[in-house]
Each structure stands twice: as structure tokens, then as C-alpha cells.
JSON list of C-alpha atoms in Angstrom, two decimals:
[
{"chain": "G", "resi": 1, "resn": "MET", "atom": "CA", "xyz": [-20.14, 55.83, -28.52]},
{"chain": "G", "resi": 2, "resn": "LYS", "atom": "CA", "xyz": [-23.53, 54.19, -28.97]},
{"chain": "G", "resi": 3, "resn": "PHE", "atom": "CA", "xyz": [-22.00, 50.89, -30.09]},
{"chain": "G", "resi": 4, "resn": "ASP", "atom": "CA", "xyz": [-19.45, 48.41, -28.73]},
{"chain": "G", "resi": 5, "resn": "ALA", "atom": "CA", "xyz": [-16.31, 48.60, -30.84]},
{"chain": "G", "resi": 6, "resn": "VAL", "atom": "CA", "xyz": [-15.66, 44.88, -30.27]},
{"chain": "G", "resi": 7, "resn": "ARG", "atom": "CA", "xyz": [-19.04, 43.17, -29.89]},
{"chain": "G", "resi": 8, "resn": "SER", "atom": "CA", "xyz": [-20.93, 45.16, -32.54]},
{"chain": "G", "resi": 9, "resn": "PHE", "atom": "CA", "xyz": [-18.82, 43.80, -35.39]},
{"chain": "G", "resi": 10, "resn": "THR", "atom": "CA", "xyz": [-18.09, 40.29, -36.60]},
{"chain": "G", "resi": 11, "resn": "PRO", "atom": "CA", "xyz": [-14.66, 39.75, -38.23]},
{"chain": "G", "resi": 12, "resn": "LEU", "atom": "CA", "xyz": [-14.80, 37.45, -41.24]},
{"chain": "G", "resi": 13, "resn": "CYS", "atom": "CA", "xyz": [-11.20, 37.03, -42.37]},
{"chain": "G", "resi": 14, "resn": "THR", "atom": "CA", "xyz": [-7.75, 38.57, -42.22]},
{"chain": "G", "resi": 15, "resn": "VAL", "atom": "CA", "xyz": [-6.88, 40.40, -45.42]},
{"chain": "G", "resi": 16, "resn": "ALA", "atom": "CA", "xyz": [-3.37, 41.54, -44.51]},
{"chain": "G", "resi": 17, "resn": "THR", "atom": "CA", "xyz": [-1.13, 42.21, -41.55]},
{"chain": "G", "resi": 18, "resn": "SER", "atom": "CA", "xyz": [1.51, 44.88, -41.07]},
{"chain": "G", "resi": 19, "resn": "PRO", "atom": "CA", "xyz": [3.70, 45.00, -37.97]},
{"chain": "G", "resi": 20, "resn": "THR", "atom": "CA", "xyz": [4.17, 48.18, -35.99]},
{"chain": "G", "resi": 21, "resn": "VAL", "atom": "CA", "xyz": [7.75, 49.38, -35.89]},
{"chain": "G", "resi": 22, "resn": "LEU", "atom": "CA", "xyz": [9.36, 51.91, -33.57]},
{"chain": "G", "resi": 23, "resn": "VAL", "atom": "CA", "xyz": [11.42, 54.35, -35.62]},
{"chain": "G", "resi": 24, "resn": "VAL", "atom": "CA", "xyz": [13.46, 57.38, -34.63]},
{"chain": "G", "resi": 25, "resn": "GLY", "atom": "CA", "xyz": [14.74, 60.29, -36.63]},
{"chain": "G", "resi": 26, "resn": "PRO", "atom": "CA", "xyz": [17.96, 62.31, -36.45]},
{"chain": "G", "resi": 27, "resn": "GLY", "atom": "CA", "xyz": [16.43, 64.41, -33.65]},
{"chain": "G", "resi": 28, "resn": "LEU", "atom": "CA", "xyz": [16.83, 61.51, -31.21]},
{"chain": "G", "resi": 29, "resn": "PRO", "atom": "CA", "xyz": [20.43, 60.22, -31.44]},
{"chain": "G", "resi": 30, "resn": "VAL", "atom": "CA", "xyz": [19.95, 56.72, -30.05]},
{"chain": "G", "resi": 31, "resn": "LYS", "atom": "CA", "xyz": [21.25, 53.43, -31.43]},
{"chain": "G", "resi": 32, "resn": "SER", "atom": "CA", "xyz": [19.00, 50.86, -29.78]},
{"chain": "G", "resi": 33, "resn": "LEU", "atom": "CA", "xyz": [15.73, 50.29, -27.98]},
{"chain": "G", "resi": 34, "resn": "ALA", "atom": "CA", "xyz": [17.60, 50.30, -24.67]},
{"chain": "G", "resi": 35, "resn": "ASP", "atom": "CA", "xyz": [19.08, 53.73, -25.49]},
{"chain": "G", "resi": 36, "resn": "CYS", "atom": "CA", "xyz": [15.62, 55.06, -26.34]},
{"chain": "G", "resi": 37, "resn": "MET", "atom": "CA", "xyz": [14.14, 53.78, -23.09]},
{"chain": "G", "resi": 38, "resn": "ALA", "atom": "CA", "xyz": [17.02, 55.21, -21.07]},
{"chain": "G", "resi": 39, "resn": "ARG", "atom": "CA", "xyz": [16.58, 58.60, -22.75]},
{"chain": "G", "resi": 40, "resn": "ALA", "atom": "CA", "xyz": [12.83, 58.61, -22.05]},
{"chain": "G", "resi": 41, "resn": "ARG", "atom": "CA", "xyz": [13.42, 57.63, -18.43]},
{"chain": "G", "resi": 42, "resn": "LYS", "atom": "CA", "xyz": [16.09, 60.28, -17.93]},
{"chain": "G", "resi": 43, "resn": "GLU", "atom": "CA", "xyz": [13.89, 63.02, -19.43]},
{"chain": "G", "resi": 44, "resn": "PRO", "atom": "CA", "xyz": [10.26, 62.16, -18.56]},
{"chain": "G", "resi": 45, "resn": "GLY", "atom": "CA", "xyz": [7.79, 63.71, -21.00]},
{"chain": "G", "resi": 46, "resn": "HIS", "atom": "CA", "xyz": [10.49, 65.18, -23.25]},
{"chain": "G", "resi": 47, "resn": "VAL", "atom": "CA", "xyz": [10.73, 62.40, -25.84]},
{"chain": "G", "resi": 48, "resn": "THR", "atom": "CA", "xyz": [8.04, 62.93, -28.47]},
{"chain": "G", "resi": 49, "resn": "ALA", "atom": "CA", "xyz": [6.20, 60.18, -30.35]},
{"chain": "G", "resi": 50, "resn": "GLY", "atom": "CA", "xyz": [4.13, 61.12, -33.38]},
{"chain": "G", "resi": 51, "resn": "THR", "atom": "CA", "xyz": [1.18, 59.07, -34.60]},
{"chain": "G", "resi": 52, "resn": "ALA", "atom": "CA", "xyz": [-1.44, 59.22, -37.34]},
{"chain": "G", "resi": 53, "resn": "GLY", "atom": "CA", "xyz": [-3.98, 60.49, -34.80]},
{"chain": "G", "resi": 54, "resn": "VAL", "atom": "CA", "xyz": [-5.71, 59.92, -31.49]},
{"chain": "G", "resi": 55, "resn": "GLY", "atom": "CA", "xyz": [-7.02, 56.37, -31.27]},
{"chain": "G", "resi": 56, "resn": "SER", "atom": "CA", "xyz": [-4.80, 55.10, -34.09]},
{"chain": "G", "resi": 57, "resn": "SER", "atom": "CA", "xyz": [-2.83, 51.88, -33.79]},
{"chain": "G", "resi": 58, "resn": "GLY", "atom": "CA", "xyz": [0.32, 53.94, -33.29]},
{"chain": "G", "resi": 59, "resn": "HIS", "atom": "CA", "xyz": [-1.31, 55.80, -30.41]},
{"chain": "G", "resi": 60, "resn": "PHE", "atom": "CA", "xyz": [-2.26, 52.53, -28.72]},
{"chain": "G", "resi": 61, "resn": "ALA", "atom": "CA", "xyz": [1.24, 51.16, -29.25]},
{"chain": "G", "resi": 62, "resn": "THR", "atom": "CA", "xyz": [2.80, 54.30, -27.78]},
{"chain": "G", "resi": 63, "resn": "GLU", "atom": "CA", "xyz": [0.69, 54.15, -24.63]},
{"chain": "G", "resi": 64, "resn": "MET", "atom": "CA", "xyz": [1.14, 50.40, -24.18]},
{"chain": "G", "resi": 65, "resn": "PHE", "atom": "CA", "xyz": [4.91, 50.71, -24.54]},
{"chain": "G", "resi": 66, "resn": "ALA", "atom": "CA", "xyz": [5.06, 53.62, -22.08]},
{"chain": "G", "resi": 67, "resn": "ARG", "atom": "CA", "xyz": [2.93, 51.89, -19.45]},
{"chain": "G", "resi": 68, "resn": "ALA", "atom": "CA", "xyz": [4.74, 48.57, -19.77]},
{"chain": "G", "resi": 69, "resn": "ASN", "atom": "CA", "xyz": [8.08, 50.22, -19.08]},
{"chain": "G", "resi": 70, "resn": "GLY", "atom": "CA", "xyz": [7.07, 52.98, -16.66]},
{"chain": "G", "resi": 71, "resn": "LEU", "atom": "CA", "xyz": [7.85, 55.78, -19.12]},
{"chain": "G", "resi": 72, "resn": "ARG", "atom": "CA", "xyz": [6.35, 59.20, -19.82]},
{"chain": "G", "resi": 73, "resn": "ILE", "atom": "CA", "xyz": [6.31, 59.84, -23.56]},
{"chain": "G", "resi": 74, "resn": "ASN", "atom": "CA", "xyz": [4.89, 62.99, -25.15]},
{"chain": "G", "resi": 75, "resn": "HIS", "atom": "CA", "xyz": [2.28, 61.81, -27.68]},
{"chain": "G", "resi": 76, "resn": "VAL", "atom": "CA", "xyz": [1.93, 64.14, -30.68]},
{"chain": "G", "resi": 77, "resn": "PRO", "atom": "CA", "xyz": [-1.13, 63.32, -32.85]},
{"chain": "G", "resi": 78, "resn": "TYR", "atom": "CA", "xyz": [-1.07, 64.20, -36.55]},
{"chain": "G", "resi": 79, "resn": "LYS", "atom": "CA", "xyz": [-3.68, 64.02, -39.30]},
{"chain": "G", "resi": 80, "resn": "GLY", "atom": "CA", "xyz": [-2.26, 60.99, -41.08]},
{"chain": "G", "resi": 81, "resn": "ALA", "atom": "CA", "xyz": [1.06, 59.18, -41.36]},
{"chain": "G", "resi": 82, "resn": "ALA", "atom": "CA", "xyz": [2.71, 61.30, -44.06]},
{"chain": "G", "resi": 83, "resn": "PRO", "atom": "CA", "xyz": [3.33, 64.43, -41.94]},
{"chain": "G", "resi": 84, "resn": "VAL", "atom": "CA", "xyz": [4.69, 62.22, -39.15]},
{"chain": "G", "resi": 85, "resn": "VAL", "atom": "CA", "xyz": [7.35, 60.82, -41.47]},
{"chain": "G", "resi": 86, "resn": "THR", "atom": "CA", "xyz": [8.18, 64.30, -42.77]},
{"chain": "G", "resi": 87, "resn": "ASP", "atom": "CA", "xyz": [8.73, 65.74, -39.28]},
{"chain": "G", "resi": 88, "resn": "LEU", "atom": "CA", "xyz": [10.69, 62.65, -38.20]},
{"chain": "G", "resi": 89, "resn": "MET", "atom": "CA", "xyz": [13.15, 63.08, -41.05]},
{"chain": "G", "resi": 90, "resn": "GLY", "atom": "CA", "xyz": [13.31, 66.82, -40.40]},
{"chain": "G", "resi": 91, "resn": "GLY", "atom": "CA", "xyz": [14.20, 66.36, -36.75]},
{"chain": "G", "resi": 92, "resn": "GLN", "atom": "CA", "xyz": [11.07, 68.09, -35.40]},
{"chain": "G", "resi": 93, "resn": "LEU", "atom": "CA", "xyz": [9.86, 64.76, -33.98]},
{"chain": "G", "resi": 94, "resn": "ASP", "atom": "CA", "xyz": [11.80, 62.17, -31.99]},
{"chain": "G", "resi": 95, "resn": "SER", "atom": "CA", "xyz": [10.05, 58.86, -32.64]},
{"chain": "G", "resi": 96, "resn": "SER", "atom": "CA", "xyz": [6.97, 57.10, -33.92]},
{"chain": "G", "resi": 97, "resn": "PHE", "atom": "CA", "xyz": [5.22, 53.75, -33.65]},
{"chain": "G", "resi": 98, "resn": "ALA", "atom": "CA", "xyz": [4.35, 53.39, -37.33]},
{"chain": "G", "resi": 99, "resn": "THR", "atom": "CA", "xyz": [3.13, 50.67, -39.65]},
{"chain": "G", "resi": 100, "resn": "LEU", "atom": "CA", "xyz": [6.06, 49.13, -41.46]},
{"chain": "G", "resi": 101, "resn": "GLY", "atom": "CA", "xyz": [4.75, 49.99, -44.93]},
{"chain": "G", "resi": 102, "resn": "SER", "atom": "CA", "xyz": [4.62, 53.71, -44.14]},
{"chain": "G", "resi": 103, "resn": "VAL", "atom": "CA", "xyz": [8.30, 53.99, -43.16]},
{"chain": "G", "resi": 104, "resn": "LEU", "atom": "CA", "xyz": [10.09, 51.12, -44.91]},
{"chain": "G", "resi": 105, "resn": "PRO", "atom": "CA", "xyz": [11.56, 53.24, -47.76]},
{"chain": "G", "resi": 106, "resn": "GLN", "atom": "CA", "xyz": [12.94, 55.76, -45.26]},
{"chain": "G", "resi": 107, "resn": "ILE", "atom": "CA", "xyz": [14.41, 52.98, -43.11]},
{"chain": "G", "resi": 108, "resn": "ARG", "atom": "CA", "xyz": [16.14, 51.39, -46.08]},
{"chain": "G", "resi": 109, "resn": "SER", "atom": "CA", "xyz": [17.52, 54.73, -47.24]},
{"chain": "G", "resi": 110, "resn": "GLY", "atom": "CA", "xyz": [18.92, 55.45, -43.78]},
{"chain": "G", "resi": 111, "resn": "LYS", "atom": "CA", "xyz": [16.77, 58.52, -43.16]},
{"chain": "G", "resi": 112, "resn": "LEU", "atom": "CA", "xyz": [15.00, 56.78, -40.26]},
{"chain": "G", "resi": 113, "resn": "LYS", "atom": "CA", "xyz": [16.29, 54.12, -37.85]},
{"chain": "G", "resi": 114, "resn": "ALA", "atom": "CA", "xyz": [14.14, 51.16, -36.83]},
{"chain": "G", "resi": 115, "resn": "LEU", "atom": "CA", "xyz": [14.65, 50.08, -33.20]},
{"chain": "G", "resi": 116, "resn": "ALA", "atom": "CA", "xyz": [12.19, 47.18, -32.84]},
{"chain": "G", "resi": 117, "resn": "VAL", "atom": "CA", "xyz": [9.15, 45.58, -34.44]},
{"chain": "G", "resi": 118, "resn": "ALA", "atom": "CA", "xyz": [5.99, 44.63, -32.54]},
{"chain": "G", "resi": 119, "resn": "SER", "atom": "CA", "xyz": [5.32, 41.19, -33.99]},
{"chain": "G", "resi": 120, "resn": "PRO", "atom": "CA", "xyz": [5.72, 37.56, -32.89]},
{"chain": "G", "resi": 121, "resn": "ARG", "atom": "CA", "xyz": [8.55, 37.11, -35.40]},
{"chain": "G", "resi": 122, "resn": "ARG", "atom": "CA", "xyz": [11.14, 39.34, -36.94]},
{"chain": "G", "resi": 123, "resn": "SER", "atom": "CA", "xyz": [9.98, 40.89, -40.19]},
{"chain": "G", "resi": 124, "resn": "VAL", "atom": "CA", "xyz": [11.38, 39.31, -43.35]},
{"chain": "G", "resi": 125, "resn": "LEU", "atom": "CA", "xyz": [11.68, 42.86, -44.69]},
{"chain": "G", "resi": 126, "resn": "LEU", "atom": "CA", "xyz": [13.84, 43.91, -41.72]},
{"chain": "G", "resi": 127, "resn": "PRO", "atom": "CA", "xyz": [15.47, 40.71, -40.46]},
{"chain": "G", "resi": 128, "resn": "GLU", "atom": "CA", "xyz": [18.22, 42.64, -38.67]},
{"chain": "G", "resi": 129, "resn": "VAL", "atom": "CA", "xyz": [15.72, 44.52, -36.47]},
{"chain": "G", "resi": 130, "resn": "SER", "atom": "CA", "xyz": [14.82, 42.78, -33.22]},
{"chain": "G", "resi": 131, "resn": "LYS", "atom": "CA", "xyz": [11.35, 42.21, -31.79]},
{"chain": "G", "resi": 132, "resn": "PHE", "atom": "CA", "xyz": [10.12, 43.99, -28.68]},
{"chain": "G", "resi": 133, "resn": "ALA", "atom": "CA", "xyz": [9.91, 40.52, -27.14]},
{"chain": "G", "resi": 134, "resn": "ASP", "atom": "CA", "xyz": [13.71, 40.31, -27.43]},
{"chain": "G", "resi": 135, "resn": "ALA", "atom": "CA", "xyz": [14.06, 43.30, -25.13]},
{"chain": "G", "resi": 136, "resn": "TRP", "atom": "CA", "xyz": [14.02, 41.32, -21.90]},
{"chain": "G", "resi": 137, "resn": "TYR", "atom": "CA", "xyz": [15.98, 38.40, -20.52]},
{"chain": "G", "resi": 138, "resn": "GLY", "atom": "CA", "xyz": [14.80, 35.90, -17.94]},
{"chain": "G", "resi": 139, "resn": "VAL", "atom": "CA", "xyz": [17.11, 34.83, -15.15]},
{"chain": "G", "resi": 140, "resn": "HIS", "atom": "CA", "xyz": [16.59, 32.63, -12.11]},
{"chain": "G", "resi": 141, "resn": "ASP", "atom": "CA", "xyz": [18.49, 31.65, -9.01]},
{"chain": "G", "resi": 142, "resn": "PRO", "atom": "CA", "xyz": [18.80, 28.48, -6.87]},
{"chain": "G", "resi": 143, "resn": "ARG", "atom": "CA", "xyz": [16.30, 29.85, -4.36]},
{"chain": "G", "resi": 144, "resn": "GLY", "atom": "CA", "xyz": [13.47, 29.53, -6.83]},
{"chain": "G", "resi": 145, "resn": "ARG", "atom": "CA", "xyz": [13.10, 33.16, -7.85]},
{"chain": "G", "resi": 146, "resn": "LEU", "atom": "CA", "xyz": [12.42, 34.33, -11.41]},
{"chain": "G", "resi": 147, "resn": "TYR", "atom": "CA", "xyz": [13.61, 37.75, -12.58]},
{"chain": "G", "resi": 148, "resn": "CYS", "atom": "CA", "xyz": [13.07, 39.90, -15.65]},
{"chain": "G", "resi": 149, "resn": "LEU", "atom": "CA", "xyz": [16.21, 41.73, -16.79]},
{"chain": "G", "resi": 150, "resn": "ARG", "atom": "CA", "xyz": [15.46, 44.84, -18.86]},
{"chain": "G", "resi": 151, "resn": "PRO", "atom": "CA", "xyz": [17.83, 46.38, -21.43]},
{"chain": "G", "resi": 152, "resn": "ASN", "atom": "CA", "xyz": [18.34, 49.40, -19.17]},
{"chain": "G", "resi": 153, "resn": "GLY", "atom": "CA", "xyz": [19.83, 47.15, -16.49]},
{"chain": "G", "resi": 154, "resn": "GLN", "atom": "CA", "xyz": [16.80, 47.11, -14.19]},
{"chain": "G", "resi": 155, "resn": "ILE", "atom": "CA", "xyz": [15.90, 43.76, -12.65]},
{"chain": "G", "resi": 156, "resn": "HIS", "atom": "CA", "xyz": [12.32, 42.97, -11.67]},
{"chain": "G", "resi": 157, "resn": "LEU", "atom": "CA", "xyz": [11.43, 40.07, -9.40]},
{"chain": "G", "resi": 158, "resn": "LEU", "atom": "CA", "xyz": [8.58, 38.25, -11.14]},
{"chain": "G", "resi": 159, "resn": "LEU", "atom": "CA", "xyz": [7.98, 35.11, -9.11]},
{"chain": "G", "resi": 160, "resn": "ARG", "atom": "CA", "xyz": [9.04, 33.48, -5.85]},
{"chain": "G", "resi": 161, "resn": "ASN", "atom": "CA", "xyz": [9.20, 29.89, -4.60]},
{"chain": "G", "resi": 162, "resn": "VAL", "atom": "CA", "xyz": [9.42, 28.19, -7.97]},
{"chain": "G", "resi": 163, "resn": "PRO", "atom": "CA", "xyz": [10.24, 24.50, -7.39]},
{"chain": "G", "resi": 164, "resn": "SER", "atom": "CA", "xyz": [13.62, 23.85, -9.03]},
{"chain": "G", "resi": 165, "resn": "PRO", "atom": "CA", "xyz": [13.70, 26.48, -11.81]},
{"chain": "G", "resi": 166, "resn": "ASN", "atom": "CA", "xyz": [15.93, 25.31, -14.61]},
{"chain": "G", "resi": 167, "resn": "GLY", "atom": "CA", "xyz": [15.56, 27.59, -17.58]},
{"chain": "G", "resi": 168, "resn": "VAL", "atom": "CA", "xyz": [13.75, 30.68, -18.87]},
{"chain": "G", "resi": 169, "resn": "ALA", "atom": "CA", "xyz": [12.87, 31.55, -22.47]},
{"chain": "G", "resi": 170, "resn": "PRO", "atom": "CA", "xyz": [10.31, 33.63, -24.38]},
{"chain": "G", "resi": 171, "resn": "SER", "atom": "CA", "xyz": [7.26, 31.68, -25.52]},
{"chain": "G", "resi": 172, "resn": "PRO", "atom": "CA", "xyz": [6.96, 30.89, -29.26]},
{"chain": "G", "resi": 173, "resn": "ASP", "atom": "CA", "xyz": [4.49, 33.73, -29.79]},
{"chain": "G", "resi": 174, "resn": "GLY", "atom": "CA", "xyz": [6.81, 36.15, -27.99]},
{"chain": "G", "resi": 175, "resn": "ARG", "atom": "CA", "xyz": [4.12, 37.26, -25.55]},
{"chain": "G", "resi": 176, "resn": "VAL", "atom": "CA", "xyz": [4.97, 35.51, -22.28]},
{"chain": "G", "resi": 177, "resn": "PRO", "atom": "CA", "xyz": [8.09, 33.91, -20.85]},
{"chain": "G", "resi": 178, "resn": "CYS", "atom": "CA", "xyz": [8.26, 30.18, -20.21]},
{"chain": "G", "resi": 179, "resn": "LEU", "atom": "CA", "xyz": [9.91, 28.64, -17.17]},
{"chain": "G", "resi": 180, "resn": "SER", "atom": "CA", "xyz": [11.05, 25.04, -16.90]},
{"chain": "G", "resi": 181, "resn": "VAL", "atom": "CA", "xyz": [10.41, 23.40, -13.53]},
{"chain": "G", "resi": 182, "resn": "THR", "atom": "CA", "xyz": [12.43, 20.23, -13.03]},
{"chain": "G", "resi": 183, "resn": "LEU", "atom": "CA", "xyz": [10.75, 19.12, -9.82]},
{"chain": "G", "resi": 184, "resn": "GLY", "atom": "CA", "xyz": [7.27, 19.18, -11.32]},
{"chain": "G", "resi": 185, "resn": "ASN", "atom": "CA", "xyz": [8.34, 17.79, -14.70]},
{"chain": "G", "resi": 186, "resn": "CYS", "atom": "CA", "xyz": [6.56, 20.65, -16.42]},
{"chain": "G", "resi": 187, "resn": "VAL", "atom": "CA", "xyz": [7.01, 23.99, -18.14]},
{"chain": "G", "resi": 188, "resn": "TRP", "atom": "CA", "xyz": [5.01, 27.00, -17.01]},
{"chain": "G", "resi": 189, "resn": "ARG", "atom": "CA", "xyz": [3.91, 30.00, -19.00]},
{"chain": "G", "resi": 190, "resn": "VAL", "atom": "CA", "xyz": [4.17, 33.20, -16.97]},
{"chain": "G", "resi": 191, "resn": "PRO", "atom": "CA", "xyz": [1.91, 35.97, -18.36]},
{"chain": "G", "resi": 192, "resn": "LEU", "atom": "CA", "xyz": [3.11, 39.43, -17.46]},
{"chain": "G", "resi": 193, "resn": "LEU", "atom": "CA", "xyz": [1.05, 42.47, -16.54]},
{"chain": "G", "resi": 194, "resn": "PRO", "atom": "CA", "xyz": [1.74, 45.78, -18.34]},
{"chain": "G", "resi": 195, "resn": "ASP", "atom": "CA", "xyz": [3.82, 46.93, -15.38]},
{"chain": "G", "resi": 196, "resn": "GLY", "atom": "CA", "xyz": [5.97, 43.81, -15.54]},
{"chain": "G", "resi": 197, "resn": "GLY", "atom": "CA", "xyz": [4.22, 41.98, -12.71]},
{"chain": "G", "resi": 198, "resn": "ILE", "atom": "CA", "xyz": [2.72, 38.51, -12.72]},
{"chain": "G", "resi": 199, "resn": "SER", "atom": "CA", "xyz": [-0.92, 37.95, -13.60]},
{"chain": "G", "resi": 200, "resn": "LYS", "atom": "CA", "xyz": [-0.95, 34.18, -13.09]},
{"chain": "G", "resi": 201, "resn": "VAL", "atom": "CA", "xyz": [1.14, 31.05, -13.58]},
{"chain": "G", "resi": 202, "resn": "SER", "atom": "CA", "xyz": [-0.27, 28.25, -15.70]},
{"chain": "G", "resi": 203, "resn": "GLN", "atom": "CA", "xyz": [1.15, 24.89, -16.71]},
{"chain": "G", "resi": 204, "resn": "PHE", "atom": "CA", "xyz": [2.40, 24.81, -20.27]},
{"chain": "G", "resi": 205, "resn": "PHE", "atom": "CA", "xyz": [2.73, 21.06, -20.67]},
{"chain": "G", "resi": 206, "resn": "MET", "atom": "CA", "xyz": [3.78, 17.98, -18.72]},
{"chain": "G", "resi": 207, "resn": "PRO", "atom": "CA", "xyz": [6.53, 15.79, -20.18]},
{"chain": "G", "resi": 208, "resn": "TYR", "atom": "CA", "xyz": [6.85, 12.20, -19.02]},
{"chain": "G", "resi": 209, "resn": "GLY", "atom": "CA", "xyz": [9.95, 10.39, -17.86]},
{"chain": "G", "resi": 210, "resn": "PRO", "atom": "CA", "xyz": [12.28, 9.90, -14.91]},
{"chain": "G", "resi": 211, "resn": "SER", "atom": "CA", "xyz": [13.61, 13.45, -15.00]},
{"chain": "G", "resi": 212, "resn": "GLY", "atom": "CA", "xyz": [12.17, 16.86, -15.76]},
{"chain": "G", "resi": 213, "resn": "PRO", "atom": "CA", "xyz": [13.03, 19.45, -18.40]},
{"chain": "G", "resi": 214, "resn": "ASP", "atom": "CA", "xyz": [16.54, 20.83, -18.22]},
{"chain": "G", "resi": 215, "resn": "GLY", "atom": "CA", "xyz": [16.59, 23.76, -20.58]},
{"chain": "G", "resi": 216, "resn": "LEU", "atom": "CA", "xyz": [14.47, 25.92, -22.86]},
{"chain": "G", "resi": 217, "resn": "ALA", "atom": "CA", "xyz": [15.15, 27.65, -26.14]},
{"chain": "G", "resi": 218, "resn": "VAL", "atom": "CA", "xyz": [13.27, 29.17, -29.05]},
{"chain": "G", "resi": 219, "resn": "ASP", "atom": "CA", "xyz": [14.32, 28.04, -32.51]},
{"chain": "G", "resi": 220, "resn": "GLU", "atom": "CA", "xyz": [14.54, 30.15, -35.68]},
{"chain": "G", "resi": 221, "resn": "ASP", "atom": "CA", "xyz": [10.86, 29.50, -36.42]},
{"chain": "G", "resi": 222, "resn": "GLU", "atom": "CA", "xyz": [9.84, 30.85, -32.98]},
{"chain": "G", "resi": 223, "resn": "ARG", "atom": "CA", "xyz": [8.93, 27.38, -31.64]},
{"chain": "G", "resi": 224, "resn": "LEU", "atom": "CA", "xyz": [9.63, 26.47, -28.05]},
{"chain": "G", "resi": 225, "resn": "MET", "atom": "CA", "xyz": [12.15, 23.65, -27.64]},
{"chain": "G", "resi": 226, "resn": "VAL", "atom": "CA", "xyz": [12.32, 21.79, -24.32]},
{"chain": "G", "resi": 227, "resn": "ALA", "atom": "CA", "xyz": [15.16, 19.41, -23.51]},
{"chain": "G", "resi": 228, "resn": "ASN", "atom": "CA", "xyz": [14.94, 16.37, -21.25]},
{"chain": "G", "resi": 229, "resn": "PRO", "atom": "CA", "xyz": [18.43, 14.92, -20.74]},
{"chain": "G", "resi": 230, "resn": "GLY", "atom": "CA", "xyz": [17.16, 11.92, -18.81]},
{"chain": "G", "resi": 231, "resn": "LEU", "atom": "CA", "xyz": [15.37, 10.62, -21.88]},
{"chain": "G", "resi": 232, "resn": "GLY", "atom": "CA", "xyz": [17.47, 12.24, -24.58]},
{"chain": "G", "resi": 233, "resn": "TYR", "atom": "CA", "xyz": [14.36, 13.94, -25.92]},
{"chain": "G", "resi": 234, "resn": "VAL", "atom": "CA", "xyz": [13.72, 17.44, -27.22]},
{"chain": "G", "resi": 235, "resn": "TRP", "atom": "CA", "xyz": [10.07, 18.46, -27.53]},
{"chain": "G", "resi": 236, "resn": "VAL", "atom": "CA", "xyz": [9.17, 21.09, -30.13]},
{"chain": "G", "resi": 237, "resn": "PHE", "atom": "CA", "xyz": [6.01, 23.13, -29.48]},
{"chain": "G", "resi": 238, "resn": "ASN", "atom": "CA", "xyz": [4.20, 25.77, -31.50]},
{"chain": "G", "resi": 239, "resn": "ALA", "atom": "CA", "xyz": [2.72, 29.04, -30.21]},
{"chain": "G", "resi": 240, "resn": "ARG", "atom": "CA", "xyz": [-0.52, 27.28, -29.20]},
{"chain": "G", "resi": 241, "resn": "ALA", "atom": "CA", "xyz": [1.39, 24.90, -26.91]},
{"chain": "G", "resi": 242, "resn": "GLU", "atom": "CA", "xyz": [0.77, 22.02, -29.30]},
{"chain": "G", "resi": 243, "resn": "PRO", "atom": "CA", "xyz": [3.61, 19.49, -29.73]},
{"chain": "G", "resi": 244, "resn": "GLU", "atom": "CA", "xyz": [4.78, 19.46, -33.33]},
{"chain": "G", "resi": 245, "resn": "ARG", "atom": "CA", "xyz": [7.35, 16.71, -32.96]},
{"chain": "G", "resi": 246, "resn": "VAL", "atom": "CA", "xyz": [9.77, 14.99, -30.62]},
{"chain": "G", "resi": 247, "resn": "LEU", "atom": "CA", "xyz": [13.47, 14.75, -31.43]},
{"chain": "G", "resi": 248, "resn": "LEU", "atom": "CA", "xyz": [14.81, 11.41, -30.18]},
{"chain": "G", "resi": 249, "resn": "ASP", "atom": "CA", "xyz": [18.29, 10.27, -29.20]},
{"chain": "G", "resi": 250, "resn": "VAL", "atom": "CA", "xyz": [19.61, 13.83, -28.97]},
{"chain": "G", "resi": 251, "resn": "GLU", "atom": "CA", "xyz": [22.98, 14.34, -27.33]},
{"chain": "G", "resi": 252, "resn": "LEU", "atom": "CA", "xyz": [22.34, 17.07, -24.77]},
{"chain": "G", "resi": 253, "resn": "GLN", "atom": "CA", "xyz": [25.29, 19.02, -23.40]}
]
């Protein structure tokens, strides 16, 4: 192309947003995202994913999902979203990363099954469908190692020599995990590479007091909550790592 797709245009405002949702038809008998990943891993290149065309948002989502999880998915480009939905319902196509608006009626009627939505929060239109960010769990051990536990049971070592790890949780925006470090009285954000590795470790924030954070959680509004039992405080942070408020005199178990 003779122009830069990013630098040659100036965005002015957001008109609307629509999350991408992974849906499967009756041709792929899976019940969850973990089942879908296991099927794709067991049969590399056999699971098909239809999109509205090469270079579409669904195409990008398909490739990003495959690379992030080490999968080989057979991309099938169509000329528009309508024939994708038709072939999904007919069983000629296994799956699709589609915009929610294009498949919502079929999901609600039970003709298609939604496995996960690619958005920071669960969709209010599909509150029972989990986010892709919910598809991993962070665990740590006393030796200062941080692991990523995938739905398929695989465990990836993400980080070594963490001083006194004491809790792991997704960040409020759902993009990177957060790790509480008691010894340093801080919480780190741990950005992940597409292959699940670590790109860097940066300090999220530094609480003050005689003891460090002793637990992380994400509330219903996707805000990070950090507990400090020594002070009886719970800090509440938004997705930009800005403190929204401090809960005082909290009884921490």
C-alpha cells in the first residue's frame, strides 16, 4: 500500500463498539473454550474458522487467538458475514470470530453457541458468556515463581525469582495479570507476549504502610482490589492504574 494504515489517518471520536465473539455451530460439538482449544490442538489445521474476509477484524482475531495459544486453525475467508453465519448453522463451518451484532439472534435462538467474548468486560447482552481474559488462571509458589494455568491443563512458567509473591489476578482491563509482591510493598503488572511469555515487569503501584499487599481480586466492575491486612485497607484501582478510592477499617480474612 502507498499509505500507512495507522499514521495516514487521524481518529476523531468513537461512534460505537462491538465486541468480537467466538461462536461455534453444530459441526463442532464443543461446550466451552477449553474444549475448542483442545480440539484444535488434537487436530491441527482441521478446525475451520470463517470470517468476513481476508484482513477483516475476524481474520485478525483468528490469527491472534491461534498464535497466542500455539494452535493451527484453518482460516476460511468469505465475502461478508452473512454466508459465514449460514454455513455455521448448516454445519459446513466449525467456528467464527464474529461481531456480536451479526450473530446475536442466532446465539439467543440456540442455533449457534458463544464460547467467549473479546472485550475487557462481559457483554451485557451475553452476561453468561465469559471473556477470553477469564481463560487463564495465575498461580504462584513459595519459591517466587509465577505460572499461567490454561484451560487445557497446560502450565506455563512466566516469571522466576519474584520476591514474596502473594496473589495473582487479571488486571482491570483484562489484558495483563497483576502480581502482588509483599516484600516490595507493591503490585506488578506482567504483560504477556502472544506466545504466553513475559515481555517486561513493571510496577503497578506502591502502597504505604508496615506490611505489603496480601491479596488481589477484580470486582464486578472489573476494578483491581488490593488488600493490605496490616492497615486494614483495600485499595480500588481502575484500568489505568488510578486509585478510585480506599476502603478503610475492612476486616480481612
